[in-house]
């Protein structure tokens, strides 16, 4: 056991001397990495197209152009593409051009073709009329009841 105790301090002294004798090492300096080729096209990329505003006249002309092309047998997508607008723009313009056909308004036009569909539309209209009548009647009965009970 005496050998082991003597070896401990000697080994520690050897380690200390080894580290003192080594000259300090400096890190190698690397040259900067060349930039990747894919980064250059991203920088030279052309900016997005500027948003173009159309006048109401231009909008109506484009819509008429699309309608005529579709009536001549062209597909709707092709007609929209030839007009130079997106499908989303077409549907947006189309809905804005027909303000009378929005939610809650009745369509005074002819009933759709097909007996079943026409009957369904008539039934829905009658249903709406009856609901309004029922609501008015219930309001009147409610008001009468409140008077009798003295709540008003």
JSON list of C-alpha atoms in Angstrom, two decimals:
[
{"chain": "A", "resi": 1, "resn": "UNK", "atom": "CA", "xyz": [0.00, 0.00, 0.00]},
{"chain": "A", "resi": 2, "resn": "UNK", "atom": "CA", "xyz": [2.90, 2.27, 0.53]},
{"chain": "A", "resi": 3, "resn": "UNK", "atom": "CA", "xyz": [3.64, 2.13, -3.18]},
{"chain": "A", "resi": 4, "resn": "UNK", "atom": "CA", "xyz": [0.22, 3.35, -4.06]},
{"chain": "A", "resi": 5, "resn": "UNK", "atom": "CA", "xyz": [0.44, 6.36, -1.76]},
{"chain": "A", "resi": 6, "resn": "UNK", "atom": "CA", "xyz": [3.82, 7.31, -3.22]},
{"chain": "A", "resi": 7, "resn": "UNK", "atom": "CA", "xyz": [2.58, 6.93, -6.80]},
{"chain": "A", "resi": 8, "resn": "UNK", "atom": "CA", "xyz": [-0.28, 9.40, -6.33]},
{"chain": "A", "resi": 9, "resn": "UNK", "atom": "CA", "xyz": [1.75, 12.56, -5.79]},
{"chain": "A", "resi": 10, "resn": "UNK", "atom": "CA", "xyz": [4.35, 11.59, -8.35]},
{"chain": "A", "resi": 11, "resn": "UNK", "atom": "CA", "xyz": [1.68, 11.04, -11.02]},
{"chain": "A", "resi": 12, "resn": "UNK", "atom": "CA", "xyz": [0.09, 14.37, -10.23]},
{"chain": "A", "resi": 13, "resn": "UNK", "atom": "CA", "xyz": [3.46, 16.10, -10.54]},
{"chain": "A", "resi": 14, "resn": "UNK", "atom": "CA", "xyz": [4.02, 14.42, -13.87]},
{"chain": "A", "resi": 15, "resn": "UNK", "atom": "CA", "xyz": [0.69, 15.65, -15.17]},
{"chain": "A", "resi": 16, "resn": "UNK", "atom": "CA", "xyz": [1.44, 19.19, -14.07]},
{"chain": "A", "resi": 17, "resn": "UNK", "atom": "CA", "xyz": [4.79, 19.19, -15.80]},
{"chain": "A", "resi": 18, "resn": "UNK", "atom": "CA", "xyz": [3.33, 17.79, -19.03]},
{"chain": "A", "resi": 19, "resn": "UNK", "atom": "CA", "xyz": [0.79, 20.57, -19.30]},
{"chain": "A", "resi": 20, "resn": "UNK", "atom": "CA", "xyz": [3.36, 23.23, -18.52]},
{"chain": "A", "resi": 21, "resn": "UNK", "atom": "CA", "xyz": [5.73, 22.02, -21.19]},
{"chain": "A", "resi": 22, "resn": "UNK", "atom": "CA", "xyz": [3.22, 21.95, -24.04]},
{"chain": "A", "resi": 23, "resn": "UNK", "atom": "CA", "xyz": [3.24, 25.09, -26.09]},
{"chain": "A", "resi": 24, "resn": "UNK", "atom": "CA", "xyz": [-0.17, 26.77, -26.42]},
{"chain": "A", "resi": 25, "resn": "UNK", "atom": "CA", "xyz": [-1.97, 25.69, -29.56]},
{"chain": "A", "resi": 26, "resn": "UNK", "atom": "CA", "xyz": [-3.81, 28.16, -31.74]},
{"chain": "A", "resi": 27, "resn": "UNK", "atom": "CA", "xyz": [-6.82, 27.26, -33.79]},
{"chain": "A", "resi": 28, "resn": "UNK", "atom": "CA", "xyz": [-6.53, 27.23, -37.53]},
{"chain": "A", "resi": 29, "resn": "UNK", "atom": "CA", "xyz": [-8.37, 30.01, -39.18]},
{"chain": "A", "resi": 30, "resn": "UNK", "atom": "CA", "xyz": [-10.66, 28.94, -41.96]},
{"chain": "A", "resi": 31, "resn": "UNK", "atom": "CA", "xyz": [-11.40, 30.98, -44.99]},
{"chain": "A", "resi": 32, "resn": "UNK", "atom": "CA", "xyz": [-15.00, 32.11, -45.16]},
{"chain": "A", "resi": 33, "resn": "UNK", "atom": "CA", "xyz": [-17.37, 29.66, -46.82]},
{"chain": "A", "resi": 34, "resn": "UNK", "atom": "CA", "xyz": [-18.47, 30.52, -50.31]},
{"chain": "A", "resi": 35, "resn": "UNK", "atom": "CA", "xyz": [-22.16, 31.38, -50.55]},
{"chain": "A", "resi": 36, "resn": "UNK", "atom": "CA", "xyz": [-24.43, 28.77, -52.00]},
{"chain": "A", "resi": 37, "resn": "UNK", "atom": "CA", "xyz": [-25.61, 29.23, -55.56]},
{"chain": "A", "resi": 38, "resn": "UNK", "atom": "CA", "xyz": [-29.27, 28.91, -54.51]},
{"chain": "A", "resi": 39, "resn": "UNK", "atom": "CA", "xyz": [-28.99, 32.03, -52.34]},
{"chain": "A", "resi": 40, "resn": "UNK", "atom": "CA", "xyz": [-28.20, 34.29, -55.31]},
{"chain": "A", "resi": 41, "resn": "UNK", "atom": "CA", "xyz": [-31.44, 33.75, -57.27]},
{"chain": "A", "resi": 42, "resn": "UNK", "atom": "CA", "xyz": [-33.44, 34.51, -54.13]},
{"chain": "A", "resi": 43, "resn": "UNK", "atom": "CA", "xyz": [-31.79, 37.92, -53.95]},
{"chain": "A", "resi": 44, "resn": "UNK", "atom": "CA", "xyz": [-32.24, 38.67, -57.64]},
{"chain": "A", "resi": 45, "resn": "UNK", "atom": "CA", "xyz": [-35.85, 37.48, -57.59]},
{"chain": "A", "resi": 46, "resn": "UNK", "atom": "CA", "xyz": [-38.23, 39.90, -59.24]},
{"chain": "A", "resi": 47, "resn": "UNK", "atom": "CA", "xyz": [-40.71, 41.58, -56.90]},
{"chain": "A", "resi": 48, "resn": "UNK", "atom": "CA", "xyz": [-44.34, 40.49, -56.92]},
{"chain": "A", "resi": 49, "resn": "UNK", "atom": "CA", "xyz": [-46.58, 42.05, -59.52]},
{"chain": "A", "resi": 50, "resn": "UNK", "atom": "CA", "xyz": [-48.13, 45.32, -58.45]},
{"chain": "A", "resi": 51, "resn": "UNK", "atom": "CA", "xyz": [-51.83, 45.13, -57.72]},
{"chain": "A", "resi": 52, "resn": "UNK", "atom": "CA", "xyz": [-53.82, 46.61, -60.53]},
{"chain": "A", "resi": 53, "resn": "UNK", "atom": "CA", "xyz": [-57.13, 48.30, -59.93]},
{"chain": "A", "resi": 54, "resn": "UNK", "atom": "CA", "xyz": [-59.81, 47.93, -62.59]},
{"chain": "A", "resi": 55, "resn": "UNK", "atom": "CA", "xyz": [-62.48, 50.50, -63.28]},
{"chain": "A", "resi": 56, "resn": "UNK", "atom": "CA", "xyz": [-66.12, 49.47, -63.17]},
{"chain": "A", "resi": 57, "resn": "UNK", "atom": "CA", "xyz": [-66.27, 49.71, -66.96]},
{"chain": "A", "resi": 58, "resn": "UNK", "atom": "CA", "xyz": [-63.27, 47.40, -67.36]},
{"chain": "A", "resi": 59, "resn": "UNK", "atom": "CA", "xyz": [-64.79, 44.94, -64.92]},
{"chain": "A", "resi": 60, "resn": "UNK", "atom": "CA", "xyz": [-68.10, 44.82, -66.79]},
{"chain": "A", "resi": 61, "resn": "UNK", "atom": "CA", "xyz": [-66.29, 44.46, -70.14]},
{"chain": "A", "resi": 62, "resn": "UNK", "atom": "CA", "xyz": [-64.26, 41.52, -68.84]},
{"chain": "A", "resi": 63, "resn": "UNK", "atom": "CA", "xyz": [-67.37, 39.86, -67.41]},
{"chain": "A", "resi": 64, "resn": "UNK", "atom": "CA", "xyz": [-69.20, 40.28, -70.74]},
{"chain": "A", "resi": 65, "resn": "UNK", "atom": "CA", "xyz": [-66.18, 38.90, -72.59]},
{"chain": "A", "resi": 66, "resn": "UNK", "atom": "CA", "xyz": [-66.16, 35.82, -70.35]},
{"chain": "A", "resi": 67, "resn": "UNK", "atom": "CA", "xyz": [-69.91, 35.30, -70.76]},
{"chain": "A", "resi": 68, "resn": "UNK", "atom": "CA", "xyz": [-69.69, 35.46, -74.56]},
{"chain": "A", "resi": 69, "resn": "UNK", "atom": "CA", "xyz": [-66.79, 33.00, -74.67]},
{"chain": "A", "resi": 70, "resn": "UNK", "atom": "CA", "xyz": [-68.67, 30.57, -72.44]},
{"chain": "A", "resi": 71, "resn": "UNK", "atom": "CA", "xyz": [-71.80, 30.87, -74.59]},
{"chain": "A", "resi": 72, "resn": "UNK", "atom": "CA", "xyz": [-69.69, 30.13, -77.67]},
{"chain": "A", "resi": 73, "resn": "UNK", "atom": "CA", "xyz": [-68.61, 26.82, -76.14]},
{"chain": "A", "resi": 74, "resn": "UNK", "atom": "CA", "xyz": [-65.39, 27.66, -74.30]},
{"chain": "A", "resi": 75, "resn": "UNK", "atom": "CA", "xyz": [-64.94, 26.41, -70.75]},
{"chain": "A", "resi": 76, "resn": "UNK", "atom": "CA", "xyz": [-65.30, 28.89, -67.92]},
{"chain": "A", "resi": 77, "resn": "UNK", "atom": "CA", "xyz": [-61.70, 28.40, -66.75]},
{"chain": "A", "resi": 78, "resn": "UNK", "atom": "CA", "xyz": [-60.33, 29.06, -70.23]},
{"chain": "A", "resi": 79, "resn": "UNK", "atom": "CA", "xyz": [-62.51, 32.15, -70.64]},
{"chain": "A", "resi": 80, "resn": "UNK", "atom": "CA", "xyz": [-61.36, 33.54, -67.29]},
{"chain": "A", "resi": 81, "resn": "UNK", "atom": "CA", "xyz": [-57.72, 32.86, -68.16]},
{"chain": "A", "resi": 82, "resn": "UNK", "atom": "CA", "xyz": [-58.06, 34.59, -71.53]},
{"chain": "A", "resi": 83, "resn": "UNK", "atom": "CA", "xyz": [-59.57, 37.64, -69.79]},
{"chain": "A", "resi": 84, "resn": "UNK", "atom": "CA", "xyz": [-56.39, 37.87, -67.70]},
{"chain": "A", "resi": 85, "resn": "UNK", "atom": "CA", "xyz": [-57.94, 37.60, -64.24]},
{"chain": "A", "resi": 86, "resn": "UNK", "atom": "CA", "xyz": [-58.06, 34.89, -61.59]},
{"chain": "A", "resi": 87, "resn": "UNK", "atom": "CA", "xyz": [-61.09, 32.71, -60.87]},
{"chain": "A", "resi": 88, "resn": "UNK", "atom": "CA", "xyz": [-61.43, 34.28, -57.45]},
{"chain": "A", "resi": 89, "resn": "UNK", "atom": "CA", "xyz": [-61.51, 37.75, -58.99]},
{"chain": "A", "resi": 90, "resn": "UNK", "atom": "CA", "xyz": [-64.12, 36.62, -61.51]},
{"chain": "A", "resi": 91, "resn": "UNK", "atom": "CA", "xyz": [-66.48, 35.31, -58.83]},
{"chain": "A", "resi": 92, "resn": "UNK", "atom": "CA", "xyz": [-65.89, 38.39, -56.67]},
{"chain": "A", "resi": 93, "resn": "UNK", "atom": "CA", "xyz": [-66.75, 40.72, -59.55]},
{"chain": "A", "resi": 94, "resn": "UNK", "atom": "CA", "xyz": [-69.73, 38.61, -60.53]},
{"chain": "A", "resi": 95, "resn": "UNK", "atom": "CA", "xyz": [-71.21, 38.73, -57.02]},
{"chain": "A", "resi": 96, "resn": "UNK", "atom": "CA", "xyz": [-70.57, 42.48, -56.78]},
{"chain": "A", "resi": 97, "resn": "UNK", "atom": "CA", "xyz": [-72.24, 43.09, -60.15]},
{"chain": "A", "resi": 98, "resn": "UNK", "atom": "CA", "xyz": [-75.52, 41.53, -58.93]},
{"chain": "A", "resi": 99, "resn": "UNK", "atom": "CA", "xyz": [-76.39, 43.32, -55.68]},
{"chain": "A", "resi": 100, "resn": "UNK", "atom": "CA", "xyz": [-80.08, 42.30, -55.85]},
{"chain": "A", "resi": 101, "resn": "UNK", "atom": "CA", "xyz": [-79.29, 38.61, -55.49]},
{"chain": "A", "resi": 102, "resn": "UNK", "atom": "CA", "xyz": [-77.91, 38.65, -51.98]},
{"chain": "A", "resi": 103, "resn": "UNK", "atom": "CA", "xyz": [-79.08, 36.78, -48.92]},
{"chain": "A", "resi": 104, "resn": "UNK", "atom": "CA", "xyz": [-82.55, 37.55, -47.66]},
{"chain": "A", "resi": 105, "resn": "UNK", "atom": "CA", "xyz": [-83.90, 38.92, -50.93]},
{"chain": "A", "resi": 106, "resn": "UNK", "atom": "CA", "xyz": [-86.41, 37.08, -53.07]},
{"chain": "A", "resi": 107, "resn": "UNK", "atom": "CA", "xyz": [-85.48, 36.09, -56.58]},
{"chain": "A", "resi": 108, "resn": "UNK", "atom": "CA", "xyz": [-88.22, 37.51, -58.83]},
{"chain": "A", "resi": 109, "resn": "UNK", "atom": "CA", "xyz": [-86.96, 35.46, -61.76]},
{"chain": "A", "resi": 110, "resn": "UNK", "atom": "CA", "xyz": [-88.61, 32.36, -63.13]},
{"chain": "A", "resi": 111, "resn": "UNK", "atom": "CA", "xyz": [-88.66, 29.16, -61.13]},
{"chain": "A", "resi": 112, "resn": "UNK", "atom": "CA", "xyz": [-85.95, 26.65, -61.93]},
{"chain": "A", "resi": 113, "resn": "UNK", "atom": "CA", "xyz": [-86.74, 23.95, -64.45]},
{"chain": "A", "resi": 114, "resn": "UNK", "atom": "CA", "xyz": [-87.92, 20.64, -63.01]},
{"chain": "A", "resi": 115, "resn": "UNK", "atom": "CA", "xyz": [-91.23, 19.92, -61.36]},
{"chain": "A", "resi": 116, "resn": "UNK", "atom": "CA", "xyz": [-89.78, 18.66, -58.10]},
{"chain": "A", "resi": 117, "resn": "UNK", "atom": "CA", "xyz": [-87.46, 21.61, -57.66]},
{"chain": "A", "resi": 118, "resn": "UNK", "atom": "CA", "xyz": [-90.18, 24.13, -58.52]},
{"chain": "A", "resi": 119, "resn": "UNK", "atom": "CA", "xyz": [-92.54, 22.53, -56.01]},
{"chain": "A", "resi": 120, "resn": "UNK", "atom": "CA", "xyz": [-89.82, 22.63, -53.36]},
{"chain": "A", "resi": 121, "resn": "UNK", "atom": "CA", "xyz": [-89.18, 26.32, -53.96]},
{"chain": "A", "resi": 122, "resn": "UNK", "atom": "CA", "xyz": [-92.90, 27.09, -53.68]},
{"chain": "A", "resi": 123, "resn": "UNK", "atom": "CA", "xyz": [-93.16, 25.13, -50.45]},
{"chain": "A", "resi": 124, "resn": "UNK", "atom": "CA", "xyz": [-90.19, 26.99, -48.97]},
{"chain": "A", "resi": 125, "resn": "UNK", "atom": "CA", "xyz": [-91.78, 30.34, -49.81]},
{"chain": "A", "resi": 126, "resn": "UNK", "atom": "CA", "xyz": [-95.08, 29.28, -48.25]},
{"chain": "A", "resi": 127, "resn": "UNK", "atom": "CA", "xyz": [-93.22, 28.03, -45.19]},
{"chain": "A", "resi": 128, "resn": "UNK", "atom": "CA", "xyz": [-91.56, 31.43, -44.71]},
{"chain": "A", "resi": 129, "resn": "UNK", "atom": "CA", "xyz": [-94.92, 33.21, -45.05]},
{"chain": "A", "resi": 130, "resn": "UNK", "atom": "CA", "xyz": [-96.57, 30.91, -42.49]},
{"chain": "A", "resi": 131, "resn": "UNK", "atom": "CA", "xyz": [-93.72, 31.35, -40.02]},
{"chain": "A", "resi": 132, "resn": "UNK", "atom": "CA", "xyz": [-94.15, 35.12, -40.16]},
{"chain": "A", "resi": 133, "resn": "UNK", "atom": "CA", "xyz": [-97.90, 34.81, -39.57]},
{"chain": "A", "resi": 134, "resn": "UNK", "atom": "CA", "xyz": [-97.35, 32.49, -36.61]},
{"chain": "A", "resi": 135, "resn": "UNK", "atom": "CA", "xyz": [-94.78, 34.84, -35.07]},
{"chain": "A", "resi": 136, "resn": "UNK", "atom": "CA", "xyz": [-97.19, 37.79, -35.34]},
{"chain": "A", "resi": 137, "resn": "UNK", "atom": "CA", "xyz": [-100.04, 35.77, -33.81]},
{"chain": "A", "resi": 138, "resn": "UNK", "atom": "CA", "xyz": [-97.87, 34.60, -30.90]},
{"chain": "A", "resi": 139, "resn": "UNK", "atom": "CA", "xyz": [-96.72, 38.16, -30.22]},
{"chain": "A", "resi": 140, "resn": "UNK", "atom": "CA", "xyz": [-100.34, 39.36, -30.12]},
{"chain": "A", "resi": 141, "resn": "UNK", "atom": "CA", "xyz": [-101.39, 36.54, -27.75]},
{"chain": "A", "resi": 142, "resn": "UNK", "atom": "CA", "xyz": [-98.37, 37.20, -25.54]},
{"chain": "A", "resi": 143, "resn": "UNK", "atom": "CA", "xyz": [-99.23, 40.91, -25.32]},
{"chain": "A", "resi": 144, "resn": "UNK", "atom": "CA", "xyz": [-102.88, 40.09, -24.46]},
{"chain": "A", "resi": 145, "resn": "UNK", "atom": "CA", "xyz": [-101.83, 37.66, -21.76]},
{"chain": "A", "resi": 146, "resn": "UNK", "atom": "CA", "xyz": [-99.46, 40.20, -20.23]},
{"chain": "A", "resi": 147, "resn": "UNK", "atom": "CA", "xyz": [-102.32, 42.74, -20.07]},
{"chain": "A", "resi": 148, "resn": "UNK", "atom": "CA", "xyz": [-104.61, 40.27, -18.30]},
{"chain": "A", "resi": 149, "resn": "UNK", "atom": "CA", "xyz": [-101.97, 39.44, -15.75]},
{"chain": "A", "resi": 150, "resn": "UNK", "atom": "CA", "xyz": [-101.08, 43.08, -15.21]},
{"chain": "A", "resi": 151, "resn": "UNK", "atom": "CA", "xyz": [-97.44, 42.72, -16.18]},
{"chain": "A", "resi": 152, "resn": "UNK", "atom": "CA", "xyz": [-97.46, 45.65, -18.60]}
]
